[in-house]
Tab-separated table of C-alpha atoms in Angstrom:
chain	number	residue	atom	x	y	z
A	1	MET	CA	13.487	-113.152	61.710
A	2	PRO	CA	13.320	-109.262	61.168
A	3	ARG	CA	10.929	-107.845	58.708
A	4	LYS	CA	12.104	-106.252	55.576
A	5	LYS	CA	11.662	-102.798	54.993
A	6	GLN	CA	9.096	-103.507	52.310
A	7	ASP	CA	7.105	-105.257	54.864
A	8	LEU	CA	6.428	-102.633	57.105
A	9	GLN	CA	3.219	-100.373	56.463
A	10	PHE	CA	2.554	-96.664	57.873
A	11	THR	CA	0.717	-93.989	57.841
A	12	VAL	CA	1.942	-90.434	58.020
A	13	GLY	CA	0.087	-88.329	60.664
A	14	SER	CA	-1.001	-84.760	59.813
A	15	GLY	CA	0.376	-83.250	62.452
A	16	ASN	CA	-2.141	-83.368	64.811
A	17	VAL	CA	-3.232	-86.414	66.815
A	18	PHE	CA	-6.941	-85.061	67.403
A	19	GLU	CA	-7.170	-84.738	63.594
A	20	ASP	CA	-6.025	-87.837	62.952
A	21	LEU	CA	-8.172	-89.587	65.608
A	22	GLY	CA	-11.468	-87.678	64.010
A	23	PHE	CA	-11.947	-85.066	66.519
A	24	GLU	CA	-14.659	-82.567	65.601
A	25	ASP	CA	-12.560	-79.631	66.119
A	26	PRO	CA	-8.960	-81.315	66.400
A	27	VAL	CA	-7.656	-77.126	66.461
A	28	LEU	CA	-9.092	-76.667	69.238
A	29	GLU	CA	-8.339	-80.103	71.281
A	30	GLN	CA	-4.625	-79.376	70.589
A	31	ARG	CA	-4.605	-75.897	72.170
A	32	LYS	CA	-6.583	-77.408	74.961
A	33	SER	CA	-3.668	-80.291	74.873
A	34	ASP	CA	-1.038	-77.669	75.036
A	35	LEU	CA	-2.861	-75.925	78.135
A	36	VAL	CA	-2.826	-79.313	79.721
A	37	HIS	CA	0.635	-79.761	79.452
A	38	MET	CA	1.719	-76.002	80.827
A	39	ILE	CA	-0.867	-76.931	84.323
A	40	GLU	CA	1.049	-80.044	84.361
A	41	ASP	CA	4.338	-78.410	83.794
A	42	VAL	CA	3.746	-75.909	86.632
A	43	ILE	CA	2.309	-78.513	88.733
A	44	ARG	CA	5.588	-80.615	88.537
A	45	GLU	CA	7.778	-77.475	88.909
A	46	ARG	CA	6.277	-76.324	92.458
A	47	GLY	CA	6.077	-79.845	93.278
A	48	LEU	CA	2.427	-79.891	94.192
A	49	THR	CA	0.049	-82.941	94.876
A	50	GLN	CA	-2.829	-83.447	92.827
A	51	VAL	CA	-4.930	-82.604	96.248
A	52	GLU	CA	-2.721	-79.012	96.771
A	53	ALA	CA	-3.183	-78.515	93.277
A	54	ALA	CA	-6.815	-78.795	93.162
A	55	GLU	CA	-7.221	-76.705	96.043
A	56	ILE	CA	-5.484	-73.895	94.120
A	57	MET	CA	-7.697	-74.278	91.181
A	58	GLY	CA	-10.662	-74.786	92.670
A	59	LEU	CA	-11.259	-78.411	91.615
A	60	ASP	CA	-11.464	-81.348	93.357
A	61	GLN	CA	-8.731	-84.307	93.100
A	62	PRO	CA	-10.475	-86.525	91.002
A	63	LYS	CA	-11.011	-83.669	88.800
A	64	VAL	CA	-7.102	-83.183	88.712
A	65	SER	CA	-6.415	-86.244	87.632
A	66	HIS	CA	-9.118	-86.677	84.764
A	67	LEU	CA	-7.280	-83.302	83.906
A	68	LEU	CA	-3.851	-84.309	83.800
A	69	ARG	CA	-4.554	-87.946	82.625
A	70	GLY	CA	-5.893	-86.100	79.270
A	71	ARG	CA	-9.374	-85.916	79.762
A	72	PHE	CA	-10.021	-82.647	79.549
A	73	GLY	CA	-13.079	-82.479	77.008
A	74	GLY	CA	-15.263	-80.644	79.614
A	75	PHE	CA	-13.043	-77.635	80.121
A	76	SER	CA	-13.202	-74.749	78.163
A	77	VAL	CA	-10.080	-73.327	77.059
A	78	TYR	CA	-10.780	-69.946	78.949
A	79	ARG	CA	-11.146	-72.174	82.373
A	80	LEU	CA	-7.677	-73.880	81.576
A	81	MET	CA	-6.061	-70.678	81.241
A	82	ASP	CA	-7.582	-69.395	84.545
A	83	PHE	CA	-6.263	-72.436	85.972
A	84	LEU	CA	-2.744	-71.381	84.817
A	85	ALA	CA	-3.167	-67.911	86.329
A	86	ARG	CA	-4.256	-69.417	89.675
A	87	LEU	CA	-1.338	-71.781	89.602
A	88	GLY	CA	0.828	-68.385	89.085
A	89	ARG	CA	1.433	-68.167	85.823
A	90	GLU	CA	0.668	-64.702	83.710
A	91	VAL	CA	-1.639	-65.505	80.997
A	92	GLU	CA	-1.806	-63.201	77.596
A	93	ILE	CA	-4.017	-62.980	75.006
A	94	VAL	CA	-2.280	-60.877	71.975
A	95	VAL	CA	-4.395	-60.071	69.177
A	96	HIS	CA	-2.595	-58.803	65.589
A	97	PRO	CA	-3.883	-58.022	62.140
A	98	LEU	CA	-3.348	-60.837	59.347
A	99	ARG	CA	-0.119	-60.419	57.501
A	100	ALA	CA	-0.445	-60.651	54.177
A	101	ASP	CA	2.153	-63.645	53.843
A	102	LEU	CA	-0.212	-65.778	55.446
A	103	ARG	CA	-2.915	-67.635	53.954
A	104	ARG	CA	-4.876	-68.447	56.789
A	105	THR	CA	-5.720	-67.574	60.517
A	106	SER	CA	-3.789	-68.767	63.343
A	107	VAL	CA	-3.950	-69.260	66.791
A	108	GLU	CA	-0.982	-70.265	69.194
A	109	VAL	CA	-0.276	-71.858	72.554
A	110	ARG	CA	2.601	-71.207	73.615
A	111	SER	CA	4.713	-70.968	76.925
A	112	GLY	CA	7.193	-68.068	76.981
A	113	ALA	CA	10.028	-66.955	79.249
A	114	PRO	CA	9.232	-64.716	81.779
A	115	ARG	CA	9.090	-61.057	80.975
A	116	ARG	CA	10.510	-58.123	82.492
A	117	SER	CA	7.692	-55.714	84.012
A	118	ARG	CA	6.880	-52.405	82.783
A	119	ALA	CA	6.085	-49.440	84.675
A	120	ARG	CA	2.887	-48.656	84.302
A	121	GLY	CA	1.964	-45.618	82.702
A	122	SER	CA	5.553	-45.148	80.895
A	123	ALA	CA	5.350	-44.085	77.783
A	124	ARG	CA	7.972	-45.196	75.394
A	125	GLY	CA	9.542	-42.921	72.456
């Protein structure tokens, strides 16, 4: 017999599963998770095996397996960005002054469309 709507109980999440699970630094864990998803996407796009990906990233296959299974606690954000670079992605860190309309600082991890290359040393008017 189906349950009635009033019988269902649920909790609304915060938007960050790591916060909901009680991680010490949930924002950092979410950033790392975003980077790992990008690594996984590159491996899939390139059709790499875990052994091939491990060789490119300078790891052994079991560590790649752990990484792709969400066990990335031992990897720093910097190291994850390095893995992306080794896999052929341009990783860019951009720092802007805090906008007046923002109430708190933020760090964003996102995948962007390929950029057009700029000639080095050229000036824009």
